[in-house]
Short mmCIF file of C-alpha atoms and ligand atoms in Angstrom, two decimals:
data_model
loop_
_atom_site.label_atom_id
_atom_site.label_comp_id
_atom_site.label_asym_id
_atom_site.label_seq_id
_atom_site.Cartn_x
_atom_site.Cartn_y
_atom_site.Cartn_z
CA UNK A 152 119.93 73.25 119.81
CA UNK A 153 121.67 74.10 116.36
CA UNK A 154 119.34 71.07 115.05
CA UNK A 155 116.19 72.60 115.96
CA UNK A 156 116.63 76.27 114.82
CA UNK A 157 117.70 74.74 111.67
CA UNK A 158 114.52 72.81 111.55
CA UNK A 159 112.74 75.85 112.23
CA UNK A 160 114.31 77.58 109.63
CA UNK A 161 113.24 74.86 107.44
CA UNK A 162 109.62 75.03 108.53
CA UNK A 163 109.63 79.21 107.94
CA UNK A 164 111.06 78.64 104.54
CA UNK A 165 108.74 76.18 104.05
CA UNK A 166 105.49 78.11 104.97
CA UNK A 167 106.61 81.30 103.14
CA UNK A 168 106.77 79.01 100.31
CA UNK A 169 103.55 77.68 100.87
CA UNK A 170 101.51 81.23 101.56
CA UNK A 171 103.24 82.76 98.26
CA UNK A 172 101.89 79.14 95.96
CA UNK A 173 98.54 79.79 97.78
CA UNK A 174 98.47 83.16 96.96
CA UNK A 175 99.89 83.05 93.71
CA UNK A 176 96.68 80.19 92.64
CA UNK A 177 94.40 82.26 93.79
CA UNK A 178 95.13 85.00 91.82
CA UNK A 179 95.10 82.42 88.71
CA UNK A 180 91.69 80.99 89.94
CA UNK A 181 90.33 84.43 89.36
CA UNK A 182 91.10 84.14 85.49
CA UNK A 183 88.51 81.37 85.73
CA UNK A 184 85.73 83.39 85.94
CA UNK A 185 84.45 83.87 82.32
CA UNK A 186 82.21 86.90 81.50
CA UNK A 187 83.08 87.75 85.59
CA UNK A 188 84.48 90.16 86.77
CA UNK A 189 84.29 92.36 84.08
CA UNK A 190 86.48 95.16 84.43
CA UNK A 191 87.72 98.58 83.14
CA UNK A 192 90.17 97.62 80.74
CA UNK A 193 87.28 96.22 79.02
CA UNK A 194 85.16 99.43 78.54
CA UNK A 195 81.67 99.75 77.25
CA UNK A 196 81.05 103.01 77.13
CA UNK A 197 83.05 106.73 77.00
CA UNK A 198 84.09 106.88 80.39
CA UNK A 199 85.65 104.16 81.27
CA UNK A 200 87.10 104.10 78.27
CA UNK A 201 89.18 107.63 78.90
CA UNK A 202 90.23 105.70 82.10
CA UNK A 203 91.79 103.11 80.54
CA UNK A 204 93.69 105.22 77.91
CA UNK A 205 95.15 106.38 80.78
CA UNK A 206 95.85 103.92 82.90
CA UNK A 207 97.39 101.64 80.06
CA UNK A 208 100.45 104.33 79.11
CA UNK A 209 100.67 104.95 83.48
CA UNK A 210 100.89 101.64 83.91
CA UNK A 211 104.03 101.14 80.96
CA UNK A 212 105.74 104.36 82.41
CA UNK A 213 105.32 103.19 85.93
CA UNK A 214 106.44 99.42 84.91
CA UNK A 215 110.04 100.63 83.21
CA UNK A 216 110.72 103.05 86.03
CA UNK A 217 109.82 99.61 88.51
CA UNK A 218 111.59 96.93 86.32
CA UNK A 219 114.55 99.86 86.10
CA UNK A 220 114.70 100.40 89.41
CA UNK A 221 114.47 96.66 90.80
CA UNK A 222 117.30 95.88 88.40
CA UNK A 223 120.28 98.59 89.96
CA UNK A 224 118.78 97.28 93.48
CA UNK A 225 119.06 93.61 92.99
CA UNK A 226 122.25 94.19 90.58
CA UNK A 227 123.84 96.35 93.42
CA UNK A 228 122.97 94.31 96.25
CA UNK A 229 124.38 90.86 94.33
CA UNK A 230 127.38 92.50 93.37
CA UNK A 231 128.83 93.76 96.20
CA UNK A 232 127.14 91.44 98.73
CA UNK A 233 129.40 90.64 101.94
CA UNK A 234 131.57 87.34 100.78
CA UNK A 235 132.54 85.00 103.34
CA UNK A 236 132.39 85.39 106.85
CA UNK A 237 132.58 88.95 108.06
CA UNK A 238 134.72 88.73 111.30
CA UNK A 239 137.48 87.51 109.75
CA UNK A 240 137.89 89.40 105.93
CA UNK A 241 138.33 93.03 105.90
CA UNK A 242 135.81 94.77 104.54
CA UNK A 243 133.32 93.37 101.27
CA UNK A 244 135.78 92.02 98.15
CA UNK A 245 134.80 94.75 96.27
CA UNK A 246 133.52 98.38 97.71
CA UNK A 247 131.33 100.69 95.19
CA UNK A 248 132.33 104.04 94.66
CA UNK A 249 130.91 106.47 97.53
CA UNK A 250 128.96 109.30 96.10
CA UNK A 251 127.04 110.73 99.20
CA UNK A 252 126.82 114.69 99.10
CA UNK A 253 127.01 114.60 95.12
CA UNK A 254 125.12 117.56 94.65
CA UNK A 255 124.50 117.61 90.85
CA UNK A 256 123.82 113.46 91.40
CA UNK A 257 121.33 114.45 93.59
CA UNK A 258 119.26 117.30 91.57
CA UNK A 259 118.99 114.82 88.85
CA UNK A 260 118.10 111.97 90.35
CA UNK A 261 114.97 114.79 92.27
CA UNK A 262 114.26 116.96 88.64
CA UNK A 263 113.80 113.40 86.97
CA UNK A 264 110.83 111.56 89.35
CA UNK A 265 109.41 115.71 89.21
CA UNK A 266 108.90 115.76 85.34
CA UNK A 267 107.68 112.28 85.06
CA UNK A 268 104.72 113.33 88.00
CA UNK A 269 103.97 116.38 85.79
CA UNK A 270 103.72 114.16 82.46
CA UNK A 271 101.38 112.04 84.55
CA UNK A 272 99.95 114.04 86.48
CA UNK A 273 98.59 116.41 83.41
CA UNK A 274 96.31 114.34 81.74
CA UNK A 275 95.67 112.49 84.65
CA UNK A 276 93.92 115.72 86.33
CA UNK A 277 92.50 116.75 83.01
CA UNK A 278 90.54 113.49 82.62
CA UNK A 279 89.22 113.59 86.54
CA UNK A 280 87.90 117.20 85.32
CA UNK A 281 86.43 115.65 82.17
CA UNK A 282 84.84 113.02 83.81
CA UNK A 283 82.42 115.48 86.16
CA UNK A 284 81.65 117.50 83.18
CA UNK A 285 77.66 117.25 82.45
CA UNK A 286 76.80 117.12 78.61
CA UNK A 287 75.16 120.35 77.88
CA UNK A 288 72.72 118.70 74.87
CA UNK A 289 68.94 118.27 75.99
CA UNK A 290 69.46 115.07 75.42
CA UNK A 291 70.71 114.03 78.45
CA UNK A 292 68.45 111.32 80.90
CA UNK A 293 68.74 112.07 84.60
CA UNK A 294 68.53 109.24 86.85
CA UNK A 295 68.33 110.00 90.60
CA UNK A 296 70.36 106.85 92.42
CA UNK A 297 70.35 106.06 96.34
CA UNK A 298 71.79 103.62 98.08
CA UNK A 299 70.39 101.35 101.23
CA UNK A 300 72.07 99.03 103.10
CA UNK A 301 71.98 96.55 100.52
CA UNK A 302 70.15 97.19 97.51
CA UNK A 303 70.24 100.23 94.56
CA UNK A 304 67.09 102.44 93.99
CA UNK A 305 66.45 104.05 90.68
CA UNK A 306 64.37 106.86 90.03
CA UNK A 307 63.68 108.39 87.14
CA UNK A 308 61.75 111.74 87.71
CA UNK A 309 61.19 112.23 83.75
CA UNK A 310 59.08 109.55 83.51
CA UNK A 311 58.06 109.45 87.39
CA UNK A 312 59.34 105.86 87.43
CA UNK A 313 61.21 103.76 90.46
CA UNK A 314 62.70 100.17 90.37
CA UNK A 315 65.62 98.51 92.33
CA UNK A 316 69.10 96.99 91.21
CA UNK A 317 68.63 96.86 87.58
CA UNK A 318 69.62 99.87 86.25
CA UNK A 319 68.11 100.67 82.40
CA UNK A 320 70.28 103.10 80.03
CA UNK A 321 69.43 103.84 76.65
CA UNK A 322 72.72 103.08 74.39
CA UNK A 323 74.45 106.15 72.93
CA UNK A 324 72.88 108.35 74.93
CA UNK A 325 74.68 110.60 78.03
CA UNK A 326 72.93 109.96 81.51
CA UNK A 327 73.59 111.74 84.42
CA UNK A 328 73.41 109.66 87.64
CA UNK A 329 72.69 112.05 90.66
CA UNK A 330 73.50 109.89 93.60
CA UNK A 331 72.77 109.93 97.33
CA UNK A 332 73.02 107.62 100.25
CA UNK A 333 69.47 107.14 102.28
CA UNK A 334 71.95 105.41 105.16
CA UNK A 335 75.76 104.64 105.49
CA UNK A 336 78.50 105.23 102.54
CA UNK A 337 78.56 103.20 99.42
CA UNK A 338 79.88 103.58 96.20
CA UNK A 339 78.49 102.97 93.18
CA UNK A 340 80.48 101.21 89.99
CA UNK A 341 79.51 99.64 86.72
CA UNK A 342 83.63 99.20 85.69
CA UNK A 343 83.07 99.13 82.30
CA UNK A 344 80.52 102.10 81.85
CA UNK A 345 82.41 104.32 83.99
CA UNK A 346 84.91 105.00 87.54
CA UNK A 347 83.69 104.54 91.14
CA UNK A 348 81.36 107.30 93.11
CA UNK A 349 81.23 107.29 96.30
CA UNK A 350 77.54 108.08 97.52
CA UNK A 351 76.83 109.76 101.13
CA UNK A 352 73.80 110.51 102.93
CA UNK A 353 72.47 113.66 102.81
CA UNK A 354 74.21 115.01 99.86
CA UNK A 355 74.45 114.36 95.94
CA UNK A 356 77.17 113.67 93.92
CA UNK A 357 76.94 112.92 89.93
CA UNK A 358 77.97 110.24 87.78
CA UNK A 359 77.80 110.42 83.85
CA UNK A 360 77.20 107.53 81.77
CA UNK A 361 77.05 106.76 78.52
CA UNK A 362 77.10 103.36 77.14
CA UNK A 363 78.15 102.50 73.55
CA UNK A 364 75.93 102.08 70.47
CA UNK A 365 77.78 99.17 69.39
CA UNK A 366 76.55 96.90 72.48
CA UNK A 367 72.88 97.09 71.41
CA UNK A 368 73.81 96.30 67.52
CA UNK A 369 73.03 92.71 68.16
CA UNK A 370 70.49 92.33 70.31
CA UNK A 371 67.33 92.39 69.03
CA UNK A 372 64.79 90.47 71.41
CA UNK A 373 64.75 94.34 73.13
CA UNK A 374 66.59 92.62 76.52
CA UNK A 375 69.31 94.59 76.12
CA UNK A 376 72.95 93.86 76.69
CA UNK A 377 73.60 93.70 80.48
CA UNK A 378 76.62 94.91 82.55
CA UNK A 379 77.74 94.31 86.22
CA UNK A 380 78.18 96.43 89.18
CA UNK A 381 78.93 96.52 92.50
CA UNK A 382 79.00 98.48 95.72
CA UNK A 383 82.66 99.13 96.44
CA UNK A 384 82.59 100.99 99.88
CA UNK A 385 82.42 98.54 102.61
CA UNK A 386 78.95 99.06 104.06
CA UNK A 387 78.26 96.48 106.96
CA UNK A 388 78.00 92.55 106.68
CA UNK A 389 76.43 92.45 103.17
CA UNK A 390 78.52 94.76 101.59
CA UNK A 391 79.13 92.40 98.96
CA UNK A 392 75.94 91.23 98.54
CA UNK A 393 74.83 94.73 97.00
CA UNK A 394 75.58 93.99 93.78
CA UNK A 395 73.81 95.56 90.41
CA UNK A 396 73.39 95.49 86.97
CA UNK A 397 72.75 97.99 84.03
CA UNK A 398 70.52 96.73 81.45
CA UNK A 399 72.20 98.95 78.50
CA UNK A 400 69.00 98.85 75.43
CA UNK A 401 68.42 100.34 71.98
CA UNK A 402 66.61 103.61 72.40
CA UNK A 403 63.09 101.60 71.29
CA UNK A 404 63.78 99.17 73.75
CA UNK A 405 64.26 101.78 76.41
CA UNK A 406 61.30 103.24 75.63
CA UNK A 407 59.07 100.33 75.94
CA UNK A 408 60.78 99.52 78.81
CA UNK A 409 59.74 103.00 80.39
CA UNK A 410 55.98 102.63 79.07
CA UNK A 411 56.12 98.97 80.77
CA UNK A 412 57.28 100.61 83.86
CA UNK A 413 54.42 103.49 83.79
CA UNK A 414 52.03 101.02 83.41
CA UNK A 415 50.15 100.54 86.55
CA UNK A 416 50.47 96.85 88.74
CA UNK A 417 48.53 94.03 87.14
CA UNK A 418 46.01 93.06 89.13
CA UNK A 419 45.55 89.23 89.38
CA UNK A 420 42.41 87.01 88.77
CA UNK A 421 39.96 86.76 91.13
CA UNK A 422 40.36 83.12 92.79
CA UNK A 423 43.62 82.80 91.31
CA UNK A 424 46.41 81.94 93.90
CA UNK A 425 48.34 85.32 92.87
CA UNK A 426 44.71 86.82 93.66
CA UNK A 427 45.31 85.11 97.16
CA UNK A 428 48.68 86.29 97.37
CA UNK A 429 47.66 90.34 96.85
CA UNK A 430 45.06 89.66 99.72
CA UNK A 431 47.73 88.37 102.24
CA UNK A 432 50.01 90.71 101.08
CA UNK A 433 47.73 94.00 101.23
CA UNK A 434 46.61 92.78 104.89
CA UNK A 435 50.12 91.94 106.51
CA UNK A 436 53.31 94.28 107.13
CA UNK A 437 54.61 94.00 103.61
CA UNK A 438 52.52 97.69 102.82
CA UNK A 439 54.44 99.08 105.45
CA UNK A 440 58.04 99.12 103.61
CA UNK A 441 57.22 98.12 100.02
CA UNK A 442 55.10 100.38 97.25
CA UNK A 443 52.96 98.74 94.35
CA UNK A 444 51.39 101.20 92.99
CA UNK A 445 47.51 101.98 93.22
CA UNK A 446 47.18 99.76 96.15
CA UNK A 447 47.57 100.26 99.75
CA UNK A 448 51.17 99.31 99.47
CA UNK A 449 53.08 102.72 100.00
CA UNK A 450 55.97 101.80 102.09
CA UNK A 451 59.66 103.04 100.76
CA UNK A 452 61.90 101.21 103.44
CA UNK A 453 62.28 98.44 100.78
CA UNK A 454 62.23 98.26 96.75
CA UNK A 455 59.80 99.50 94.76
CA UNK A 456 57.80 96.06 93.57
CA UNK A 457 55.09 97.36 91.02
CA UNK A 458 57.10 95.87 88.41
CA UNK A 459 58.69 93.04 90.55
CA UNK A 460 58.67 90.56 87.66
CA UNK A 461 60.16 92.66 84.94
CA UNK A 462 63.58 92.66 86.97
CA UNK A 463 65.55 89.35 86.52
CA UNK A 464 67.08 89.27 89.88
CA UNK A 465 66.47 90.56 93.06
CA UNK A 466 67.76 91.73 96.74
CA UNK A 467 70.69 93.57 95.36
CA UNK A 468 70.56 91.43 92.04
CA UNK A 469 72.38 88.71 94.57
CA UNK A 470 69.34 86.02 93.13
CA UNK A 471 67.84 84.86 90.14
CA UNK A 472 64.01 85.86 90.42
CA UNK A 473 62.88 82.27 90.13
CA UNK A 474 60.18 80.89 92.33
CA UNK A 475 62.08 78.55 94.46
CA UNK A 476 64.14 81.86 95.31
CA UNK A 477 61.95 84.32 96.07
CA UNK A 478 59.88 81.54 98.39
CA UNK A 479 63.43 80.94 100.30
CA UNK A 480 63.67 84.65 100.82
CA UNK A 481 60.15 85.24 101.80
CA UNK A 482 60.55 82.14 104.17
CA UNK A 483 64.16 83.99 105.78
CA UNK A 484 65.40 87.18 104.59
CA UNK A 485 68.23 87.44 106.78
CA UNK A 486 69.08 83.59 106.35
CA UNK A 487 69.41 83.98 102.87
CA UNK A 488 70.94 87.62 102.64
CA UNK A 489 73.23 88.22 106.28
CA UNK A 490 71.60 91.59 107.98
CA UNK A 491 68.97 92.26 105.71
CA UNK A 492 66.76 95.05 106.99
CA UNK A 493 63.26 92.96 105.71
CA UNK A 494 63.28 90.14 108.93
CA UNK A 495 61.65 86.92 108.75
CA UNK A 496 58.23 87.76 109.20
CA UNK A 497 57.41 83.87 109.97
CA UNK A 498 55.14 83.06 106.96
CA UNK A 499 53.57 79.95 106.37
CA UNK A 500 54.21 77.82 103.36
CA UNK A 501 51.07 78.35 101.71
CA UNK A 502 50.90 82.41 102.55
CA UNK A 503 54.54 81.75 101.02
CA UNK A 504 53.08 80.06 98.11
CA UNK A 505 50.71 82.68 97.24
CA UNK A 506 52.70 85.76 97.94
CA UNK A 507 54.94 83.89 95.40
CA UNK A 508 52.45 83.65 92.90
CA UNK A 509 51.60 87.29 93.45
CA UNK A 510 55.21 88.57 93.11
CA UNK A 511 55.76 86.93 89.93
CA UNK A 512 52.68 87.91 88.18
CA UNK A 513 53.73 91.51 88.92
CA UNK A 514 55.36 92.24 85.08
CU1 CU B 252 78.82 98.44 100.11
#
């Protein structure tokens, strides 16, 4: 009997050991990554940069009082550990001096923890003030955002403009996000633009943004520099597939961007296959949940595809909008994305084809 519980001691030692090396490589495996995930303490713009000049001195304050702390524990409980078998010494070797019902002890060791709160707490509340505080100047670009189970919608009622995922901000330049939810909760996050919002249905919360000049200084093909985002409120079974991404531009760029977006849907070549594609799409249920503009397509259960080409990814930004991947998603929605709300509508591989050819041609 002693031999097995000492094996099964063995075997518990051995599988804590074995959960904390797991553990401990997958947090390293994370570092592999490269320009993902970008995160906060790498800010590109005002906001999340006040975030991280706080939490950088929190996080030093809060790592003495911890390393502080830990030490008198482990320093206490090493010192005057119980030596030698209990039943038959009196008492531990060596017994600390008692100092239960020290009064004055005891208001110190309560004022201290107090004052280091209030030192946090002060700018701490300041900056969530800060953050909700709307930039009077007329220069400000509203952007109205909504969530769906998965995918962002943009709207942007200056221009009277709507496109999906990819999010376009003009560098320099405060936006105000006013966010909503058209189902369940999500939250919306670019972590190095700004912090999290939450978005519910039925009511508006707001976001400001404002990216920095200096990411724009270098790019000069108009693309932009882009940024990555995510929905960070668990919102059913592709929660993590709602991803995003904020295409942050020079204010030229931005503004061809916007004319390329007002620009009404190209229409296709007669007897092309993209001229094919319009047909099949205009005659099946694809009108009845997505607009392109000036055609019968009005639908707004799914995103806005006028512009379906000028977008480099799609469904949530989860794909690269390359042919072979927008035919595997018109061939199974669901397959490819778990629970998305467009079902396999059972195409054939040459409507598939065409609708392709369609899709892509819309710039
Ligand atoms: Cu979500």
């Amino acid at each position: 009997v002693a031999d097995r519980t000492n094996l099964k001691r063995e075997l518990n030692a051995r599988n804590i050991l074995f959960s904390a090396l797991l553990g401990a490589s997958a947090l390293f495996v994370t570092a592999c990554s490269g320009r993902l995930p970008q995160n906060t303490l790498d800010p590109a713009g005002k906001g999340a940069r006040d975030i991280k000049n706080l939490i950088v001195p929190v996080f030093f304050v809060a790592g003495a009082i911890f390393v502080v702390v830990q030490t008198i524990l482990l320093v206490s409980a090493f010192r005057f550990r119980q030596r030698g078998d209990a039943e038959k010494t009196e008492g531990p070797a060596e017994c600390p001096e008692q100092i239960h019902g020290n009064t004055p002890l005891e208001v110190v060791w309560t004022i201290i923890p107090f004052l280091i709160l209030v030192v946090i707490a002060i700018p701490t509340v300041r900056l969530i003030f800060e953050q909700h505080k709307v930039p009077e100047s007329g220069s400000v670009l509203e952007i109205k955002v909504t969530g769906h189970q998965w995918w962002w919608e943009y709207e942007y009622p200056e221009f009277g403009i709507r496109t999906a995922n990819e999010i376009h901000i003009p560098a320099g330049r405060p936006v105000k996000l006013t966010l909503t939810s058209q189902d369940v909760v999500h939250s919306f996050w670019i972590p190095r633009l700004a912090g999290k919002q939450d978005v519910f249905p039925g009511q508006e919360r707001f976001l400001v943004l404002q990216a920095d000049r200096e990411l724009v200084a270098h790019s000069d093909d108009g693309s932009g520099t882009v940024l990555y985002g995510q929905c960070v409120e668990f919102c059913g079974i592709s929660h993590a597939n709602m991803k995003l991404r904020a295409v942050v531009q020079s204010d030229e760029d931005f503004q061809a961007w916007v004319a390329s977006q007002k620009a009404p849907a190209k229409v296709p070549e007669p007897g092309t296959k993209a001229a094919e594609g319009k047909r099949i799409f205009e005659s099946s249920a694809c009108i009845g949940c997505h607009t392109i503009a000036g055609g019968p397509a009005q639908g707004r259960v799914g995103p806005d595809l006028t512009h379906f080409a000028s977008r480099s990814t799609f469904a949530g930004s989860l794909f690269e909008r390359t042919d072979e991947n927008v035919a595997a998603w018109l061939r199974n929605p669901p397959g490819q994305k778990p629970g998305s709300k467009m079902p396999n509508l059972g195409l054939s591989e040459s409507e598939i084809e065409a609708l392709v050819a369609y899709l892509q041609s819309l710039e």
